[in-house]
Coordinates of C-alpha atoms and ligand atoms in Angstrom, one line a residue:
Chain I
M190 CA -7.1 -9.8 -38.5
P191 CA -4.6 -7.0 -37.7
C192 CA -5.6 -6.9 -34.0
R193 CA -5.0 -10.7 -33.7
Q194 CA -1.6 -10.2 -35.3
L195 CA -0.7 -7.4 -32.9
I196 CA -1.6 -9.6 -30.0
H197 CA 0.5 -12.4 -31.5
H198 CA 3.5 -10.0 -31.9
M199 CA 3.1 -8.8 -28.3
E200 CA 3.0 -12.3 -27.0
A201 CA 6.0 -13.2 -29.0
A202 CA 7.8 -10.2 -27.6
F203 CA 6.7 -10.9 -24.0
P204 CA 6.3 -14.7 -23.8
P205 CA 4.5 -15.9 -20.7
R206 CA 6.6 -17.5 -18.1
P207 CA 6.0 -21.2 -17.7
S208 CA 3.8 -20.6 -14.6
Q209 CA 1.5 -18.4 -16.8
R210 CA 1.2 -20.8 -19.7
A211 CA -1.6 -22.9 -18.4
I212 CA -4.2 -20.2 -18.5
H213 CA -2.6 -18.4 -21.4
A214 CA -3.1 -21.5 -23.5
E215 CA -6.8 -21.0 -23.1
Y216 CA -7.0 -17.3 -23.0
S217 CA -4.5 -15.1 -24.8
M218 CA -3.8 -11.6 -23.5
N219 CA -6.7 -9.2 -24.3
E220 CA -9.0 -12.0 -25.4
T221 CA -12.4 -11.6 -24.0
I222 CA -13.7 -14.7 -22.3
R223 CA -16.4 -16.0 -24.4
L224 CA -19.6 -17.8 -23.3
S225 CA -18.8 -20.7 -25.5
K226 CA -15.7 -21.4 -23.4
S227 CA -17.8 -22.2 -20.4
S228 CA -18.6 -25.6 -22.0
S229 CA -14.9 -26.5 -22.4
P230 CA -13.9 -29.4 -20.2
G231 CA -12.7 -28.7 -16.7
V232 CA -14.3 -25.2 -16.6
A233 CA -17.7 -25.8 -15.2
A234 CA -19.9 -22.8 -14.5
S235 CA -21.0 -22.2 -10.9
P236 CA -24.4 -20.7 -11.2
S237 CA -24.5 -18.3 -8.2
F238 CA -20.9 -17.3 -8.2
S239 CA -21.4 -13.9 -9.9
Q240 CA -24.2 -13.0 -7.5
E241 CA -22.2 -14.1 -4.5
V242 CA -19.2 -11.9 -5.6
A243 CA -21.6 -9.0 -6.3
S244 CA -23.3 -9.2 -2.9
T245 CA -20.2 -9.8 -0.8
S246 CA -18.2 -7.0 -2.5
K247 CA -21.3 -4.8 -2.9
Q248 CA -20.1 -4.0 -6.4
P249 CA -22.3 -3.9 -9.6
I250 CA -20.4 -6.7 -11.4
H251 CA -23.0 -6.8 -14.2
T252 CA -22.2 -3.3 -15.3
C253 CA -18.7 -4.2 -16.5
Y254 CA -18.6 -3.8 -20.3
Q255 CA -15.1 -5.0 -20.9
C256 CA -13.5 -1.6 -21.8
G257 CA -10.2 -2.9 -20.4
N258 CA -9.3 0.3 -18.6
C259 CA -8.6 -1.6 -15.4
S260 CA -6.0 -3.8 -17.1
A261 CA -4.5 -0.9 -19.0
G262 CA -3.4 0.7 -15.8
C263 CA -2.7 -2.3 -13.7
P264 CA 1.0 -2.3 -12.5
A265 CA 0.9 -6.1 -12.0
A266 CA -0.5 -6.9 -15.5
F267 CA 2.9 -8.0 -16.7
A268 CA 2.9 -10.8 -14.1
Y269 CA -0.8 -11.8 -14.4
D270 CA -1.9 -15.0 -16.1
L271 CA -5.5 -13.7 -16.4
Q272 CA -5.8 -9.9 -16.8
V273 CA -8.1 -8.2 -14.3
N274 CA -10.7 -7.3 -17.0
Q275 CA -10.7 -11.0 -17.9
I276 CA -11.3 -11.9 -14.3
M277 CA -14.3 -9.5 -14.2
R278 CA -15.7 -11.2 -17.3
A279 CA -15.1 -14.7 -15.9
V280 CA -16.9 -13.6 -12.7
Q281 CA -19.9 -12.4 -14.8
L282 CA -19.9 -15.8 -16.5
N283 CA -19.8 -17.7 -13.2
Q284 CA -16.4 -19.2 -14.1
K285 CA -15.4 -19.8 -10.5
D286 CA -12.8 -22.5 -11.2
L287 CA -11.1 -20.3 -13.8
V288 CA -11.0 -17.4 -11.4
Y289 CA -9.7 -19.4 -8.5
R290 CA -7.0 -21.0 -10.7
A291 CA -5.7 -17.5 -11.7
K292 CA -2.4 -16.6 -10.0
S293 CA -3.3 -13.0 -10.7
L294 CA -5.6 -12.9 -7.6
W295 CA -2.5 -13.3 -5.4
L296 CA -0.3 -11.0 -7.3
C297 CA -2.6 -8.1 -7.2
L298 CA -0.9 -5.2 -5.4
G299 CA -4.1 -3.6 -4.1
C300 CA -3.1 -0.3 -5.7
A301 CA -6.7 0.6 -6.7
T302 CA -5.7 2.1 -10.0
C303 CA -8.3 -0.1 -11.6
S304 CA -11.0 1.2 -9.3
L305 CA -10.1 4.8 -10.0
R306 CA -10.2 4.4 -13.7
C307 CA -13.3 2.1 -14.2
P308 CA -15.8 4.2 -16.1
N309 CA -18.6 2.3 -14.4
N310 CA -17.3 3.1 -10.9
I311 CA -16.8 -0.5 -10.0
D312 CA -14.3 -0.9 -7.2
V313 CA -12.4 -3.5 -9.0
A314 CA -9.7 -3.7 -6.4
C315 CA -12.5 -4.6 -3.9
V316 CA -13.7 -7.3 -6.2
M317 CA -10.2 -8.7 -6.4
E318 CA -10.0 -8.7 -2.6
T319 CA -13.4 -10.3 -2.2
L320 CA -12.2 -13.1 -4.6
R321 CA -9.1 -13.6 -2.5
H322 CA -11.3 -13.9 0.7
M323 CA -13.6 -16.4 -1.1
A324 CA -10.8 -18.4 -2.5
R325 CA -9.0 -18.6 0.8
A326 CA -12.2 -19.8 2.5
E327 CA -12.3 -22.7 0.1
K328 CA -8.5 -23.2 0.6
K329 CA -7.7 -22.3 -2.9
A330 CA -4.8 -19.9 -2.7
T331 CA -2.8 -20.6 -5.8
V332 CA 0.3 -18.6 -4.9
P333 CA 1.0 -20.0 -1.4
V334 CA 4.2 -17.9 -0.9
V335 CA 2.1 -14.7 -0.8
E336 CA -0.3 -16.1 1.7
K337 CA 2.6 -17.4 3.8
F338 CA 4.0 -13.9 3.9
W339 CA 0.7 -12.4 5.1
L340 CA 0.3 -15.0 7.7
S341 CA 3.9 -14.5 9.0
F342 CA 3.2 -10.8 9.3
L343 CA -0.1 -11.4 11.1
N344 CA 1.6 -13.9 13.5
M345 CA 3.9 -11.2 14.6
I346 CA 1.1 -8.7 15.2
R347 CA -0.8 -11.3 17.2
T348 CA 2.3 -11.9 19.4
F349 CA 3.6 -8.4 19.7
G350 CA 0.7 -6.1 18.9
R351 CA 2.9 -4.3 16.5
S352 CA 4.7 -5.4 13.4
Y353 CA 8.2 -6.8 14.0
E354 CA 10.0 -6.8 10.7
I355 CA 12.9 -9.2 11.5
G356 CA 10.4 -11.7 13.1
T357 CA 8.2 -11.6 10.1
M358 CA 11.2 -12.3 7.8
V359 CA 12.5 -15.2 9.8
L360 CA 9.0 -16.8 10.1
F361 CA 8.4 -16.3 6.4
M362 CA 11.8 -17.8 5.5
L363 CA 11.0 -20.9 7.6
R364 CA 7.5 -21.3 6.3
S365 CA 8.4 -20.7 2.6
L366 CA 11.8 -22.5 2.9
R367 CA 13.3 -19.5 1.1
L368 CA 16.1 -19.0 3.5
T369 CA 17.9 -16.4 1.5
T370 CA 15.0 -13.9 1.2
D371 CA 16.4 -10.4 1.0
V372 CA 19.8 -11.3 2.6
D373 CA 21.3 -8.9 0.0
L374 CA 19.6 -6.1 2.0
A375 CA 20.7 -7.2 5.4
P376 CA 24.1 -5.3 5.5
Q377 CA 22.6 -1.9 4.6
A378 CA 19.5 -2.4 6.7
L379 CA 21.6 -3.2 9.7
V380 CA 24.2 -0.5 9.2
K381 CA 21.5 2.1 8.8
R382 CA 19.5 0.6 11.6
K383 CA 16.5 0.2 9.4
L384 CA 15.3 -2.8 11.3
G385 CA 14.6 -2.9 15.0
L386 CA 16.4 -5.9 16.4
L387 CA 13.9 -6.4 19.1
P388 CA 10.1 -6.1 19.0
H389 CA 8.8 -3.1 20.8
T390 CA 6.4 -4.3 23.4
H391 CA 3.5 -2.4 24.8
Q392 CA 0.5 -3.2 27.0
G393 CA -1.9 -3.4 24.1
R394 CA -0.3 -6.6 22.8
E395 CA -2.6 -8.7 25.0
A396 CA -5.7 -6.9 23.8
V397 CA -4.5 -7.5 20.2
G398 CA -3.8 -11.1 21.0
R399 CA -7.4 -11.4 22.2
I400 CA -8.7 -9.9 18.9
F401 CA -6.9 -12.6 17.0
T402 CA -8.1 -15.4 19.4
R403 CA -11.8 -14.3 19.0
F404 CA -11.3 -14.0 15.2
H405 CA -10.0 -17.6 15.0
E406 CA -12.7 -18.9 17.2
L407 CA -15.4 -17.3 15.0
Q408 CA -13.7 -18.7 11.9
C409 CA -13.7 -22.2 13.3
K410 CA -17.4 -21.9 14.2
A411 CA -18.2 -20.6 10.7
R412 CA -16.3 -23.5 9.2
E413 CA -18.1 -26.1 11.3
G414 CA -21.5 -24.5 10.4
R415 CA -20.7 -24.8 6.7
Chain F
M21 CA -7.5 21.5 18.9
H22 CA -6.4 18.1 20.2
L23 CA -4.5 16.4 17.5
A24 CA -3.9 12.7 18.3
Y25 CA -1.0 11.0 16.5
F26 CA -0.6 7.5 15.3
P27 CA 3.1 6.9 14.2
G28 CA 2.5 3.4 12.7
C29 CA 4.9 0.4 13.1
S30 CA 7.4 1.5 10.5
A31 CA 8.0 4.7 12.4
K32 CA 9.6 2.6 15.1
G33 CA 11.7 0.6 12.7
S34 CA 12.3 1.0 9.0
S35 CA 11.2 4.6 8.7
L36 CA 12.6 6.1 11.9
D37 CA 13.9 9.0 9.8
Y38 CA 10.3 9.8 8.7
E39 CA 9.2 9.8 12.3
L40 CA 12.2 12.0 13.4
S41 CA 11.7 14.5 10.6
T42 CA 7.9 14.6 11.0
Q43 CA 8.2 15.4 14.7
A44 CA 10.9 18.0 14.0
V45 CA 8.9 19.7 11.3
L46 CA 5.6 19.7 13.3
N47 CA 7.5 21.2 16.1
A48 CA 9.1 23.9 14.0
L49 CA 5.6 24.8 12.5
G50 CA 4.1 25.0 16.0
I51 CA 1.8 22.0 15.5
T52 CA 1.4 20.0 18.7
V53 CA 0.4 16.3 18.5
W54 CA -0.2 13.6 21.1
E55 CA 0.9 10.1 20.4
I56 CA -2.0 7.8 21.3
D57 CA -1.2 5.6 24.2
D58 CA -0.8 1.9 23.6
W59 CA -1.6 1.9 19.9
N60 CA -1.4 -1.3 17.9
C61 CA -0.6 -2.2 14.3
C62 CA -3.4 -1.2 11.8
G63 CA -2.9 -4.7 10.3
S64 CA -1.5 -3.2 7.1
T65 CA -2.2 -5.2 3.9
P66 CA -2.0 -8.7 5.3
A67 CA -5.0 -8.1 7.7
H68 CA -7.4 -6.9 5.1
A69 CA -6.1 -9.5 2.6
V70 CA -7.2 -12.1 5.1
S71 CA -10.4 -10.6 6.5
T72 CA -12.1 -7.2 6.4
E73 CA -13.5 -7.7 10.0
L74 CA -10.0 -8.5 11.4
S75 CA -8.5 -5.5 9.7
S76 CA -11.2 -3.2 10.9
A77 CA -11.0 -4.6 14.5
L78 CA -7.3 -3.8 14.6
C79 CA -8.0 -0.3 13.3
A80 CA -11.1 0.2 15.5
R81 CA -9.1 -0.3 18.6
N82 CA -6.8 2.6 17.7
L83 CA -9.7 4.8 16.6
D84 CA -11.4 4.0 19.9
L85 CA -8.3 4.9 21.9
A86 CA -8.1 8.3 20.0
A87 CA -11.9 8.9 20.6
K88 CA -11.6 8.2 24.3
A89 CA -8.6 10.5 24.6
G90 CA -10.9 13.3 23.3
A91 CA -9.0 13.7 20.0
D92 CA -10.5 16.2 17.5
Q93 CA -8.5 14.6 14.7
L94 CA -6.1 11.6 14.4
L95 CA -3.0 12.2 12.3
T96 CA -0.7 9.6 10.9
P97 CA 2.3 10.0 8.6
C98 CA 1.6 6.6 6.8
P99 CA -0.9 6.6 3.9
S100 CA -1.5 2.9 4.4
C101 CA -2.5 3.2 8.0
L102 CA -4.7 6.2 7.0
S103 CA -6.4 4.2 4.3
N104 CA -7.1 1.4 6.7
F105 CA -8.5 3.8 9.3
R106 CA -10.7 5.6 6.8
A107 CA -12.0 2.3 5.3
T108 CA -12.8 1.1 8.8
A109 CA -14.6 4.3 9.9
K110 CA -16.7 4.0 6.7
R111 CA -17.5 0.3 7.2
L112 CA -18.5 0.9 10.8
E113 CA -21.4 3.0 9.6
D114 CA -23.1 -0.2 8.8
P115 CA -24.6 -1.6 12.0
D116 CA -24.2 -5.2 11.0
F117 CA -20.5 -4.7 10.3
R118 CA -20.0 -2.8 13.5
E119 CA -21.5 -5.6 15.5
K120 CA -19.1 -8.1 13.9
V121 CA -16.2 -5.9 14.7
N122 CA -17.3 -5.3 18.3
A123 CA -17.5 -9.0 18.7
L124 CA -13.8 -9.1 18.2
L125 CA -12.9 -6.3 20.6
D126 CA -12.6 -6.2 24.4
T127 CA -15.1 -3.3 24.6
P128 CA -17.3 -2.0 21.9
C129 CA -15.8 0.7 19.7
A130 CA -16.9 4.3 20.4
E131 CA -19.9 5.5 18.3
T132 CA -18.3 8.8 17.3
L133 CA -14.8 8.5 16.0
P134 CA -12.5 11.4 15.3
P135 CA -11.8 12.2 11.6
T136 CA -8.4 11.0 10.4
S137 CA -5.8 12.7 8.2
S138 CA -2.3 12.3 6.9
V139 CA 0.4 14.5 8.3
L140 CA 1.0 15.7 4.8
Q141 CA -2.6 16.9 4.3
A142 CA -2.7 18.3 7.8
I143 CA 0.4 20.5 7.2
G144 CA -1.1 21.6 3.9
E145 CA -4.3 22.6 5.6
L146 CA -2.8 24.2 8.7
V147 CA 0.1 26.1 7.2
D148 CA -0.3 27.8 3.8
C149 CA 2.6 27.9 1.4
E150 CA 3.2 31.6 2.1
T151 CA 3.6 31.1 5.8
L152 CA 5.8 28.1 5.1
A153 CA 8.0 30.2 2.9
K154 CA 8.2 32.9 5.6
K155 CA 9.3 30.4 8.2
A156 CA 12.0 28.9 5.9
T157 CA 15.6 30.0 6.5
I158 CA 17.2 27.9 3.8
S159 CA 16.5 28.2 0.1
L160 CA 15.9 25.0 -1.9
K161 CA 16.9 26.8 -5.0
G162 CA 19.1 24.7 -7.2
L163 CA 17.3 21.5 -6.3
K164 CA 15.5 19.7 -9.0
L165 CA 12.9 17.3 -7.5
V166 CA 10.0 15.1 -8.3
A167 CA 7.2 14.4 -5.9
Y168 CA 6.1 10.8 -5.6
Y169 CA 2.8 10.1 -3.8
G170 CA 2.2 6.4 -4.5
C171 CA -1.1 4.7 -4.5
L172 CA -2.8 5.2 -1.2
M173 CA -2.4 8.9 -0.5
S174 CA -5.1 9.6 -3.2
R175 CA -6.8 6.2 -3.8
P176 CA -9.6 5.4 -3.5
P177 CA -10.7 9.1 -3.9
E178 CA -14.0 8.6 -2.2
L179 CA -12.1 7.8 1.0
M180 CA -8.9 9.8 0.7
H181 CA -10.2 13.2 -0.5
F182 CA -6.8 14.2 -1.4
E183 CA -6.2 16.6 -4.3
D184 CA -6.8 15.4 -7.9
P185 CA -6.4 11.7 -7.5
E186 CA -4.4 11.4 -10.8
N187 CA -2.4 14.5 -10.3
P188 CA -1.9 15.6 -6.7
M189 CA 0.2 18.8 -6.4
L190 CA 0.5 19.5 -2.6
I191 CA 4.2 18.6 -2.2
E192 CA 5.0 20.5 -5.4
R193 CA 3.3 23.6 -4.1
M194 CA 5.0 23.4 -0.8
L195 CA 8.5 22.8 -2.1
E196 CA 8.2 25.3 -5.0
A197 CA 7.3 27.9 -2.4
L198 CA 10.6 27.1 -0.7
G199 CA 12.6 27.6 -3.9
A200 CA 12.9 24.0 -5.3
E201 CA 12.3 23.3 -9.0
M202 CA 9.6 20.7 -9.2
L203 CA 9.5 18.6 -12.3
D204 CA 6.4 17.3 -13.8
F205 CA 6.2 13.6 -12.9
P206 CA 3.7 11.4 -14.7
L207 CA 4.3 8.4 -12.4
K208 CA 3.6 10.3 -9.2
T209 CA 0.6 8.1 -8.3
A210 CA 1.9 4.8 -9.8
C211 CA 2.3 1.8 -7.6
C212 CA 5.9 1.0 -6.3
G213 CA 5.1 -2.7 -5.9
A214 CA 3.9 -2.5 -2.3
A215 CA 4.9 -5.3 0.1
F216 CA 5.7 -7.8 -2.7
G217 CA 9.4 -7.2 -2.3
I218 CA 9.5 -10.1 0.0
P219 CA 7.3 -12.8 -1.5
K220 CA 7.5 -11.8 -5.2
R221 CA 10.4 -9.6 -5.8
P222 CA 10.0 -8.9 -9.6
L223 CA 6.7 -7.2 -9.0
T224 CA 8.3 -4.6 -6.8
A225 CA 11.6 -4.4 -8.7
Q226 CA 9.9 -3.7 -12.0
N227 CA 7.4 -1.1 -10.7
S228 CA 10.0 0.7 -8.5
G229 CA 12.4 0.5 -11.4
R230 CA 10.1 2.2 -13.7
I231 CA 9.6 5.1 -11.3
L232 CA 13.3 5.5 -10.6
E233 CA 14.1 5.3 -14.3
L234 CA 11.6 8.1 -15.2
A235 CA 12.9 10.3 -12.4
A236 CA 16.5 9.7 -13.5
N237 CA 15.6 10.4 -17.2
L238 CA 13.9 13.6 -16.2
G239 CA 17.1 14.7 -14.5
A240 CA 15.7 14.8 -11.0
D241 CA 18.2 15.2 -8.1
A242 CA 15.9 13.3 -5.7
I243 CA 12.5 11.7 -5.4
V244 CA 10.4 13.2 -2.6
T245 CA 8.1 10.6 -0.9
C246 CA 5.4 10.6 1.8
C247 CA 4.9 6.8 2.3
P248 CA 7.3 4.5 4.3
L249 CA 6.7 1.5 2.1
C250 CA 7.3 3.5 -1.1
Q251 CA 10.4 5.0 0.4
M252 CA 11.8 1.6 1.4
N253 CA 11.1 0.2 -2.1
L254 CA 12.8 3.1 -3.9
D255 CA 15.7 3.5 -1.4
L256 CA 16.6 0.3 0.4
R257 CA 15.5 -1.8 -2.5
Q258 CA 17.0 0.5 -5.2
A259 CA 19.8 -1.9 -5.9
Q260 CA 17.2 -4.6 -6.7
A261 CA 15.4 -2.2 -9.0
E262 CA 18.7 -1.3 -10.7
K263 CA 19.3 -5.0 -11.3
A264 CA 15.8 -5.4 -12.8
M265 CA 16.3 -2.3 -15.1
G266 CA 19.9 -3.0 -15.9
R267 CA 21.2 0.4 -15.0
H268 CA 22.5 2.4 -12.1
F269 CA 20.3 5.2 -10.6
G270 CA 22.0 6.4 -7.4
L271 CA 18.9 8.6 -6.7
P272 CA 18.3 9.8 -3.1
V273 CA 14.7 9.2 -1.9
P274 CA 14.0 11.5 1.0
Y275 CA 10.7 12.0 2.8
F276 CA 8.9 15.4 2.2
T277 CA 9.4 16.1 5.9
Q278 CA 13.2 15.8 5.5
I279 CA 13.2 18.4 2.7
L280 CA 10.8 20.7 4.5
G281 CA 13.0 20.3 7.6
L282 CA 16.1 21.3 5.7
A283 CA 14.3 24.4 4.4
L284 CA 13.2 25.3 7.9
G285 CA 16.8 25.2 9.0
I286 CA 16.7 22.0 11.0
A287 CA 20.0 20.2 11.3
P288 CA 20.4 17.1 9.0
Q289 CA 21.0 14.8 12.0
D290 CA 17.7 15.8 13.5
L291 CA 16.0 14.8 10.3
G292 CA 17.6 11.4 10.2
L293 CA 19.2 12.1 6.8
A294 CA 22.0 9.6 7.6
K295 CA 19.5 6.8 7.4
L296 CA 18.9 7.2 3.7
V297 CA 20.5 4.2 2.0
V298 CA 21.3 6.3 -1.1
P299 CA 22.8 9.3 0.6
M300 CA 21.7 12.9 -0.1
D301 CA 25.0 14.4 1.0
A302 CA 26.0 15.6 -2.5
L303 CA 22.9 17.8 -2.6
L304 CA 23.4 19.6 0.7
P305 CA 26.1 22.0 -0.6
K306 CA 23.5 23.4 -3.0
L307 CA 21.4 24.6 -0.1
A308 CA 22.2 28.2 1.0
P309 CA 20.7 30.5 3.6
K310 CA 17.9 32.6 2.1
T311 CA 19.0 36.1 1.1
S312 CA 16.9 38.9 2.4
A313 CA 15.9 40.0 -1.1
P314 CA 12.3 39.1 -2.0
N315 CA 11.8 36.1 -4.1
A316 CA 15.1 34.6 -3.1
Ligands
SF4_149 S1 -12.6 -0.8 -16.2 FE1 -14.6 -1.4 -15.3 S2 -15.9 -1.6 -17.1 FE2 -13.8 -1.5 -17.9 S3 -13.2 -3.7 -18.0 FE3 -12.5 -3.0 -16.1 S4 -14.2 -3.5 -14.6 FE4 -15.0 -3.6 -16.7
SF4_150 S1 -5.6 -3.2 -7.5 FE1 -4.7 -5.1 -8.3 S2 -5.9 -5.5 -10.2 FE2 -6.3 -3.3 -9.6 S3 -4.7 -2.2 -10.8 FE3 -3.8 -2.6 -8.8 S4 -2.7 -4.5 -9.0 FE4 -4.1 -4.3 -10.8

């Protein structure tokens, strides 16, 4: 089949990196996820998954007809192990484990190109974000370094009320043990005074701290209730 | 009209030059804004990546402050802050969601919130291109530029209501009126790689690299931006993008306010031009006072 051949050539030209191989072995680029795969070992279907994603994201998941427009314009596609249209299909088919295993969820840039170009007006970026929320709630973030960066950033806001770039970097380096993150930028950033050396403080920081405290309390309660 | 102003965190750090030039340009155009007292971070991407309610609570506190100060409109230079504000205002229309957000706040958020807008769009609405051209003292003739808007200025269109979401032209119209040659730029709304420069550098280096490469191939003198994160990725991280693409660009990446400011005759130091990592100095000699002849 010429189409298969083309995919084969493309994959030969752009071999998946080792981290992508696990899912690629099951689903090649552009391959639609087939129903029959739901019976393959280790990929159990979770009956209400699709409904849950649809109701949480308020998006008509079922209207996706796999045109592939979302993936065609996705700027992170080159780094994805499962393309965004494949994720949509996997959601339709209740393939929760497959979706949560995908690194793509955590590499999504949130650019909303997919949402703009979906002919069925599905806010695909919102679906991706909903999936991240759901996966985090089940402690299934498969690219911890991205999550660590977010949490480092939020920690600074919780403390200072506003973002504090150097603080975020230092905390992130400690948490991810990547101590050389962006050191190549430091000389220019410092000479051009691109980074404030000290956090700017303001009275609102305490009010912001209280927002975070209440948020964490509610989260704990929700977890206990589950 | 009471225009409240939300600078955003980057204005006090990595995009101090955007802030300086925004203030200078607003001033020169006679647009008065009031910075809201005691504002806090909008939460940026990390907050909404973690929780919609948390993100909206952080935004709602700012919107509430603006509402209580009697603002008719809230302006921000940053498209990401704007997008978070707009998404929040929309979500707060749902009473259940509003209740969840109020539960996180010290005091419930005001029922009626002021509309929000970007500084770019506000300038476009308040000052038409003709007036802009009349106020200019320096001609941009001889500058070949591309305008780069990034993702959030126009997406999602239901929230942002900014031009044609695939082909915004506002910066082009403004700078063309001031004499610049604006090149067609197909990647004007492509993603620069967002905040992934820190945790996953290749995502940012590749995407920014593509944008820089196209601009360089088109023969642009500079890429004109309106987003602090895009500007940082294309300017401060340009060397990383060069590495990813295997070629040198050396392309200056000024904010639209810096270019507007130059045309309005504002001194480079008052526009923070020295803060650009890839300097614009080589382009400044091209700028000359407008001659009195029409069309100059
Ligand atoms: S663009 Fe829309 S319809 Fe097409 S594959 Fe993506 S989500 Fe499905
Ligand atoms: S929002 Fe995410 S999935 Fe959609 S196009 Fe952008 S990077 Fe791809």
